[in-house]
Tab-separated table of C-alpha atoms and ligand atoms in Angstrom:
chain	number	residue	atom	x	y	z
P	74	MET	CA	80.402	117.466	108.073
P	75	ALA	CA	84.136	117.427	107.734
P	76	LYS	CA	85.255	114.300	105.951
P	77	ILE	CA	88.805	114.880	104.692
P	78	THR	CA	90.948	112.936	102.267
P	79	LEU	CA	94.077	111.206	103.420
P	80	ARG	CA	96.101	113.209	100.930
P	81	GLN	CA	94.993	116.601	102.239
P	82	LEU	CA	95.481	115.514	105.844
P	83	LEU	CA	98.952	114.051	105.323
P	84	ASP	CA	100.046	117.049	103.243
P	85	HIS	CA	99.168	119.155	106.303
P	86	ALA	CA	100.981	116.747	108.642
P	87	ALA	CA	104.089	116.930	106.432
P	88	GLU	CA	103.986	120.721	106.345
P	89	ARG	CA	103.845	120.895	110.123
P	90	ASP	CA	105.946	117.807	110.822
P	91	TYR	CA	103.570	115.611	112.740
P	92	GLY	CA	102.165	112.072	112.419
P	93	VAL	CA	98.540	110.979	112.414
P	94	PRO	CA	97.525	107.775	114.166
P	95	ALA	CA	95.135	105.674	112.061
P	96	PHE	CA	92.911	103.697	114.424
P	97	ASN	CA	90.916	100.645	113.306
P	98	ILE	CA	87.293	100.359	114.308
P	99	ASN	CA	84.574	97.719	114.160
P	100	ASN	CA	81.850	99.305	116.253
P	101	MET	CA	80.284	102.499	117.581
P	102	GLU	CA	82.124	102.533	120.884
P	103	GLN	CA	85.527	102.539	119.194
P	104	GLY	CA	84.422	105.347	116.871
P	105	LEU	CA	83.152	107.464	119.746
P	106	ALA	CA	86.301	106.829	121.831
P	107	ILE	CA	88.520	108.112	119.032
P	108	MET	CA	86.388	111.196	118.376
P	109	GLN	CA	86.169	112.061	122.083
P	110	ALA	CA	89.964	111.888	122.318
P	111	ALA	CA	90.380	113.986	119.182
P	112	LYS	CA	87.928	116.606	120.420
P	113	ALA	CA	89.707	116.825	123.786
P	114	CYS	CA	93.036	117.682	122.137
P	115	ASP	CA	91.955	119.222	118.809
P	116	ALA	CA	93.412	116.438	116.641
P	117	PRO	CA	92.437	115.497	113.070
P	118	VAL	CA	91.439	111.840	112.776
P	119	ILE	CA	91.973	108.813	110.551
P	120	ILE	CA	89.519	106.018	111.223
P	121	GLN	CA	90.090	102.870	109.219
P	122	ALA	CA	88.055	99.732	108.614
P	123	SER	CA	89.516	96.442	107.493
P	124	ARG	CA	87.665	93.997	105.256
P	125	GLY	CA	86.938	92.065	108.442
P	126	ALA	CA	85.418	95.188	110.032
P	127	ARG	CA	83.212	95.733	106.988
P	128	ALA	CA	81.998	92.133	107.139
P	129	TYR	CA	81.426	92.380	110.911
P	130	ALA	CA	79.540	95.659	111.042
P	131	HIS	CA	77.995	95.788	107.518
P	132	ASP	CA	78.927	98.495	105.019
P	133	ILE	CA	75.734	100.474	105.510
P	134	MET	CA	76.144	100.518	109.302
P	135	LEU	CA	79.771	101.556	109.038
P	136	SER	CA	79.137	104.218	106.467
P	137	LYS	CA	76.265	105.829	108.370
P	138	MET	CA	78.284	105.592	111.566
P	139	MET	CA	81.189	107.467	109.982
P	140	ASP	CA	78.755	110.136	108.802
P	141	ALA	CA	77.278	110.322	112.304
P	142	LEU	CA	80.735	110.753	113.833
P	143	ALA	CA	81.469	113.541	111.363
P	144	GLU	CA	78.169	115.205	112.199
P	145	ILE	CA	78.575	114.916	115.980
P	146	TYR	CA	82.109	116.319	115.747
P	147	PRO	CA	81.854	118.882	112.925
P	148	ASP	CA	85.098	120.604	113.893
P	149	ILE	CA	87.254	117.475	113.629
P	150	PRO	CA	88.515	116.627	110.109
P	151	LEU	CA	87.766	112.929	109.712
P	152	CYS	CA	89.463	110.730	107.127
P	153	VAL	CA	87.632	107.444	106.538
P	154	HIS	CA	90.053	104.881	105.175
P	155	GLN	CA	89.896	101.316	103.862
P	156	ASP	CA	92.638	99.305	105.597
P	157	HIS	CA	94.373	96.582	103.515
P	158	GLY	CA	92.133	96.600	100.447
P	159	ASN	CA	92.875	93.403	98.509
P	160	ASN	CA	91.540	94.261	95.062
P	161	GLU	CA	89.726	96.898	92.991
P	162	ALA	CA	86.261	95.826	94.163
P	163	THR	CA	87.075	96.253	97.844
P	164	CYS	CA	88.514	99.699	97.212
P	165	LEU	CA	85.761	100.942	94.913
P	166	THR	CA	82.929	99.725	97.127
P	167	ALA	CA	84.551	101.484	100.069
P	168	ILE	CA	84.571	104.750	98.124
P	169	ARG	CA	80.952	104.183	97.140
P	170	HIS	CA	80.165	103.905	100.855
P	171	GLY	CA	81.753	107.278	101.625
P	172	PHE	CA	85.362	106.360	102.406
P	173	THR	CA	87.650	109.214	101.431
P	174	SER	CA	90.728	107.049	101.153
P	175	VAL	CA	91.679	103.439	100.378
P	176	MET	CA	94.681	101.232	100.819
P	177	MET	CA	95.338	98.939	97.863
P	178	ASP	CA	97.655	96.377	99.450
P	179	GLY	CA	99.168	94.718	96.378
P	180	SER	CA	102.138	93.433	98.333
P	181	LEU	CA	99.973	90.327	98.824
P	182	LEU	CA	97.690	88.551	96.354
P	183	ALA	CA	93.926	88.941	96.751
P	184	ASP	CA	93.888	86.137	99.332
P	185	GLY	CA	95.709	88.539	101.690
P	186	LYS	CA	98.320	85.880	102.477
P	187	THR	CA	100.527	85.138	99.484
P	188	PRO	CA	103.348	87.583	98.701
P	189	ALA	CA	102.724	89.066	95.239
P	190	SER	CA	105.178	89.926	92.461
P	191	TYR	CA	106.340	93.503	92.044
P	192	ASP	CA	104.595	93.766	88.666
P	193	TYR	CA	101.277	92.602	90.093
P	194	ASN	CA	101.592	95.155	92.904
P	195	VAL	CA	102.335	98.013	90.511
P	196	GLU	CA	99.501	97.083	88.157
P	197	MET	CA	96.811	96.707	90.832
P	198	THR	CA	97.845	99.802	92.742
P	199	ALA	CA	98.135	102.037	89.697
P	200	SER	CA	94.720	100.908	88.511
P	201	VAL	CA	93.095	101.708	91.859
P	202	ALA	CA	94.906	105.045	92.071
P	203	GLU	CA	93.652	106.083	88.645
P	204	MET	CA	90.032	105.314	89.540
P	205	ALA	CA	90.136	106.719	93.084
P	206	HIS	CA	91.814	109.959	91.996
P	207	ALA	CA	89.146	110.484	89.362
P	208	VAL	CA	86.678	111.008	92.220
P	209	GLY	CA	89.148	112.784	94.515
P	210	ALA	CA	89.774	109.904	96.939
P	211	SER	CA	93.297	109.080	98.138
P	212	VAL	CA	95.310	105.895	97.774
P	213	GLU	CA	97.834	104.204	100.017
P	214	GLY	CA	100.002	101.468	98.477
P	215	GLU	CA	102.336	98.994	100.176
P	216	LEU	CA	105.776	97.886	99.088
P	217	GLY	CA	107.541	95.121	101.039
P	218	VAL	CA	105.806	92.592	103.234
P	219	LEU	CA	105.108	93.198	106.912
P	220	GLY	CA	106.798	90.935	109.392
P	221	SER	CA	109.119	91.025	112.344
P	222	LEU	CA	112.855	90.951	111.660
P	223	GLU	CA	113.087	88.743	114.741
P	224	SER	CA	112.776	85.268	113.249
P	225	GLY	CA	109.594	83.382	113.987
P	226	HIS	CA	107.768	86.459	115.232
P	227	GLY	CA	104.978	88.441	113.699
P	228	GLU	CA	104.233	86.073	110.837
P	229	ALA	CA	100.528	86.598	110.436
P	230	GLU	CA	100.035	85.704	114.073
P	231	ASP	CA	96.787	87.650	114.198
P	232	GLY	CA	95.611	85.949	111.013
P	233	HIS	CA	96.321	89.026	108.926
P	234	GLY	CA	99.345	89.185	106.664
P	235	ALA	CA	101.815	87.031	104.802
P	236	GLU	CA	101.932	83.354	105.696
P	237	GLY	CA	105.130	81.428	106.298
P	238	ALA	CA	108.692	82.536	106.791
P	239	LEU	CA	109.798	85.573	104.821
P	240	SER	CA	113.306	86.395	103.691
P	241	HIS	CA	115.121	89.415	105.119
P	242	ASP	CA	114.790	91.104	101.685
P	243	GLN	CA	111.036	90.725	101.608
P	244	LEU	CA	110.786	92.172	105.105
P	245	LEU	CA	112.426	95.487	104.275
P	246	THR	CA	111.292	97.860	101.529
P	247	ASP	CA	113.976	98.554	98.912
P	248	PRO	CA	114.367	102.365	98.647
P	249	GLU	CA	115.264	102.292	94.900
P	250	GLN	CA	112.199	100.181	94.154
P	251	ALA	CA	110.076	102.546	96.302
P	252	VAL	CA	110.921	105.418	93.944
P	253	ASP	CA	109.909	103.423	90.881
P	254	PHE	CA	106.734	102.230	92.659
P	255	VAL	CA	105.579	105.711	93.583
P	256	MET	CA	106.324	107.091	90.109
P	257	GLN	CA	104.440	104.263	88.376
P	258	THR	CA	101.443	104.027	90.697
P	259	LYS	CA	101.006	107.708	91.727
P	260	VAL	CA	100.003	106.701	95.279
P	261	ASP	CA	99.476	109.414	97.838
P	262	ALA	CA	101.037	107.464	100.684
P	263	LEU	CA	103.350	104.473	100.862
P	264	ALA	CA	103.240	101.753	103.505
P	265	ILE	CA	106.718	100.405	104.024
P	266	ALA	CA	108.103	97.272	105.635
P	267	CYS	CA	110.574	98.303	108.307
P	268	GLY	CA	110.505	95.464	110.846
P	269	THR	CA	107.027	95.792	112.345
P	270	SER	CA	104.283	93.181	112.167
P	271	HIS	CA	100.576	93.044	112.891
P	272	GLY	CA	99.105	91.842	116.180
P	273	ALA	CA	100.283	91.639	119.785
P	274	TYR	CA	103.203	89.249	119.346
P	275	LYS	CA	105.778	91.379	117.577
P	276	PHE	CA	108.934	90.853	119.671
P	277	SER	CA	109.901	88.361	122.358
P	278	ARG	CA	112.219	90.697	124.272
P	279	ARG	CA	112.258	94.334	125.221
P	280	PRO	CA	113.104	96.122	121.990
P	281	ASP	CA	116.371	98.033	121.895
P	282	GLY	CA	116.990	101.210	119.848
P	283	ASP	CA	117.268	99.246	116.563
P	284	ILE	CA	113.906	97.604	116.630
P	285	LEU	CA	112.789	99.549	113.574
P	286	ALA	CA	114.933	99.555	110.472
P	287	MET	CA	115.338	103.299	110.824
P	288	HIS	CA	117.997	103.341	108.082
P	289	VAL	CA	115.374	102.057	105.623
P	290	ILE	CA	112.866	104.736	106.643
P	291	GLU	CA	115.589	107.403	106.326
P	292	ALA	CA	116.760	106.156	102.911
P	293	ILE	CA	113.205	106.072	101.521
P	294	HIS	CA	112.431	109.500	102.906
P	295	GLN	CA	115.608	110.904	101.373
P	296	LYS	CA	114.706	109.582	97.958
P	297	LEU	CA	110.999	110.418	98.219
P	298	PRO	CA	110.783	113.525	100.431
P	299	ASN	CA	107.258	114.289	99.216
P	300	THR	CA	105.768	110.853	99.693
P	301	HIS	CA	103.968	110.259	102.963
P	302	LEU	CA	105.198	107.098	104.639
P	303	VAL	CA	102.895	104.769	106.503
P	304	MET	CA	103.931	102.483	109.354
P	305	HIS	CA	101.697	99.447	109.850
P	306	GLY	CA	101.888	97.219	112.911
P	307	SER	CA	102.543	100.209	115.156
P	308	SER	CA	100.929	99.107	118.382
P	309	SER	CA	103.126	99.474	121.429
P	310	VAL	CA	101.447	96.594	123.308
P	311	PRO	CA	101.774	98.445	126.650
P	312	GLN	CA	102.948	96.387	129.582
P	313	GLU	CA	100.243	97.878	131.830
P	314	LEU	CA	97.520	96.607	129.506
P	315	GLN	CA	99.070	93.120	129.445
P	316	ASP	CA	99.153	93.258	133.257
P	317	ILE	CA	95.487	94.258	133.609
P	318	ILE	CA	94.416	91.547	131.160
P	319	ASN	CA	96.472	88.908	132.957
P	320	SER	CA	95.507	89.992	136.471
P	321	TYR	CA	91.839	89.523	135.591
P	322	GLY	CA	92.081	85.974	134.297
P	323	GLY	CA	93.817	86.613	130.951
P	324	GLU	CA	96.595	84.397	129.683
P	325	MET	CA	98.550	86.601	127.303
P	326	PRO	CA	102.168	85.410	127.026
P	327	GLN	CA	104.696	88.179	127.685
P	328	THR	CA	105.247	90.213	124.524
P	329	PHE	CA	106.663	93.524	123.307
P	330	GLY	CA	105.473	96.032	120.724
P	331	VAL	CA	106.899	99.103	119.017
P	332	PRO	CA	107.903	101.763	121.568
P	333	VAL	CA	106.169	105.120	121.079
P	334	GLU	CA	109.594	106.871	121.046
P	335	GLU	CA	110.624	104.770	118.026
P	336	ILE	CA	107.486	105.872	116.168
P	337	VAL	CA	108.295	109.464	117.025
P	338	ARG	CA	111.770	108.920	115.512
P	339	GLY	CA	110.037	107.626	112.383
P	340	ILE	CA	107.875	110.762	112.222
P	341	ARG	CA	111.089	112.833	112.024
P	342	HIS	CA	111.888	110.872	108.842
P	343	GLY	CA	108.665	111.195	106.916
P	344	VAL	CA	106.300	108.731	108.623
P	345	ARG	CA	102.925	110.461	108.580
P	346	LYS	CA	100.333	107.706	109.133
P	347	ILE	CA	100.723	105.255	111.997
P	348	ASN	CA	98.399	102.230	112.055
P	349	ILE	CA	97.164	101.123	115.475
P	350	ASP	CA	94.597	98.426	116.152
P	351	THR	CA	95.962	95.992	118.729
P	352	ASP	CA	96.505	98.620	121.470
P	353	CYS	CA	92.867	99.727	121.201
P	354	ARG	CA	91.663	96.155	121.335
P	355	MET	CA	93.752	95.516	124.418
P	356	ALA	CA	92.594	98.733	126.167
P	357	MET	CA	88.996	97.643	125.727
P	358	ALA	CA	89.476	93.934	126.483
P	359	ALA	CA	91.335	94.799	129.684
P	360	GLN	CA	88.266	96.642	130.955
P	361	PHE	CA	85.864	93.890	129.890
P	362	ARG	CA	87.904	91.458	131.942
P	363	LYS	CA	88.174	93.802	134.890
P	364	VAL	CA	84.406	94.397	135.059
P	365	ALA	CA	83.631	90.706	134.549
P	366	VAL	CA	85.913	89.646	137.376
P	367	SER	CA	85.310	92.553	139.788
P	368	ASN	CA	81.550	92.644	139.473
P	369	ARG	CA	80.374	89.138	138.771
P	370	ALA	CA	76.699	90.061	138.999
P	371	GLU	CA	76.953	92.639	136.226
P	372	PHE	CA	75.163	91.943	132.964
P	373	ASP	CA	74.401	95.368	131.480
P	374	PRO	CA	76.633	95.632	128.374
P	375	ARG	CA	76.991	99.375	128.922
P	376	LYS	CA	78.713	98.717	132.255
P	377	PHE	CA	81.392	96.853	130.296
P	378	LEU	CA	81.499	99.114	127.261
P	379	LYS	CA	81.676	102.505	129.034
P	380	PRO	CA	84.929	101.838	130.941
P	381	ALA	CA	86.291	100.136	127.812
P	382	MET	CA	85.448	103.202	125.741
P	383	ASP	CA	87.063	105.498	128.324
P	384	ALA	CA	90.244	103.419	128.342
P	385	MET	CA	90.443	103.490	124.532
P	386	ARG	CA	89.780	107.245	124.554
P	387	ASP	CA	92.716	107.814	126.924
P	388	LEU	CA	95.030	105.661	124.842
P	389	CYS	CA	94.072	107.480	121.620
P	390	ARG	CA	94.628	110.839	123.219
P	391	GLU	CA	98.127	109.780	124.358
P	392	ARG	CA	98.991	108.838	120.787
P	393	PHE	CA	97.528	112.081	119.322
P	394	GLU	CA	99.714	114.004	121.734
P	395	ALA	CA	102.893	111.935	121.344
P	396	PHE	CA	102.757	112.143	117.539
P	397	GLY	CA	102.298	115.937	117.523
P	398	CYS	CA	98.847	115.596	115.981
P	399	ALA	CA	97.051	117.385	118.834
P	400	GLY	CA	96.293	121.025	118.203
P	401	ASN	CA	96.055	120.637	114.406
P	402	ALA	CA	92.352	119.987	113.730
P	403	SER	CA	91.424	123.668	113.912
P	404	ARG	CA	94.247	124.597	111.518
P	405	ILE	CA	92.762	122.597	108.642
P	406	LYS	CA	90.139	123.778	106.185
P	407	VAL	CA	88.715	120.640	104.601
P	408	MET	CA	88.776	120.475	100.811
P	409	PRO	CA	85.816	118.723	99.139
P	410	LEU	CA	86.481	115.564	97.092
P	411	ASP	CA	85.473	117.376	93.865
P	412	GLU	CA	88.245	119.914	94.398
P	413	MET	CA	90.736	117.086	95.088
P	414	ALA	CA	89.586	115.380	91.834
P	415	ARG	CA	90.124	118.611	89.903
P	416	ARG	CA	93.629	118.910	91.309
P	417	TYR	CA	94.516	115.319	90.381
P	418	ALA	CA	93.106	115.846	86.896
P	419	THR	CA	95.268	118.951	86.359
P	420	GLY	CA	98.405	117.239	87.666
P	421	LEU	CA	98.645	119.466	90.735
P	422	LEU	CA	98.930	116.487	93.072
P	423	ASP	CA	101.429	114.436	91.056
P	424	THR	CA	104.122	113.329	93.485
P	425	GLN	CA	106.720	113.646	90.702
P	426	VAL	CA	105.738	117.267	90.133
P	427	ALA	CA	105.956	117.988	93.852
P	428	ALA	CA	109.332	116.261	94.018
P	429	SER	CA	110.845	118.267	91.197
P	430	ARG	CA	109.447	121.459	92.712
P	431	ALA	CA	111.170	120.580	95.988
P	432	ALA	CA	114.478	119.812	94.306
Z	546	G3H	O1	95.708	94.950	109.636
Z	546	G3H	C1	95.169	94.388	110.562
Z	546	G3H	C2	94.186	95.115	111.400
Z	546	G3H	O2	94.535	94.956	112.724
Z	546	G3H	C3	92.767	94.646	111.098
Z	546	G3H	O3	92.534	93.412	111.659
Z	546	G3H	O4	91.438	92.076	109.842
Z	546	G3H	O5	91.169	91.468	112.276
Z	546	G3H	O6	90.057	93.517	111.347
Z	546	G3H	P1	91.205	92.570	111.247
Z	547	13P	P1	98.800	96.632	115.105
Z	547	13P	O1	98.378	95.203	115.087
Z	547	13P	O2	100.224	96.778	115.551
Z	547	13P	O3	97.865	97.486	115.888
Z	547	13P	O4	98.778	97.161	113.584
Z	547	13P	C1	97.543	97.491	112.962
Z	547	13P	C2	97.689	97.737	111.482
Z	547	13P	O5	98.750	97.857	110.938
Z	547	13P	C3	96.431	97.869	110.725
Z	547	13P	O6	96.637	98.022	109.364
Z	548	ZN	ZN1	98.263	96.908	108.557
């Protein structure tokens, strides 16, 4: 079994200058689709589960499924990550169920909706980092609140994220504050707000070259060259998937996501983990609709799920290849959690230490 920590995987990605897509899953078919894609192009994997996914599938099911995926694909390093943890309990129970990495999202209060104060964010994130590192697991923090810079768009439209209108300042991470945050919390990776939002409805017009606040990504990367940056809300919402959904009875209003080329620009400036959920949902839903409309007599769930799984597999493979992740699985020798814990305990993984070494 090759379960890897986020920290080890992103250290490798930084060394070789690539990005790793982090795909959300809720069920077996999504897990298999990702692993099939990874196997086909030799890519290391991050699979993440939200609190909603854990409630949907049950912790025991998810945890045994992750172990099964690691066992079926022993050559693919697999990082199992908690997406948007809202408090210590969520993060610690994830680790207890075999997750090798957790996100403590202290940018919002525990309700997952109300923007939190900076002090609250620092305190919660530092506390989770201390506990997770003691057992070798990795921690992602978030500074800034996700939301589209285009007013009225991307405000928790998928029911996940800050509620209500956010100010321009809240929507972009402050690079100076990012330095202080990383120093105080000792996170392994930092999710930043750079103009993306969760869900399908990110932008109402075709995004131009400035759709991501690239200057913010660049400024943070310059100040924190050894901190791995994470881009949430990174689905591209492909037009062809909208078209399939709508041509088989769907009613998705026209929308635009984050172009893959923009993400690739981000990877050149320190973005190492790229969160994608919506695109995978759309790839599968498009096939469900197609089968339902094209073969009205069909009622075997596998006849819906197999094409859906294949479509998700192809989408995942495209992202592994575009982000430069393909070809890297076989280059990684997975380090056990105990060894990671030893390294944290001896200060070897302190971001500050790494930063001063780099200077
Ligand atoms: O961050 C949002 C992810 O897309 C997870 O969504 O909470 O509906 O599982 P979910
Ligand atoms: P999308 O909704 O753009 O796929 O973003 C997913 C995400 O950020 C999960 O944390
Ligand atoms: Zn997210």
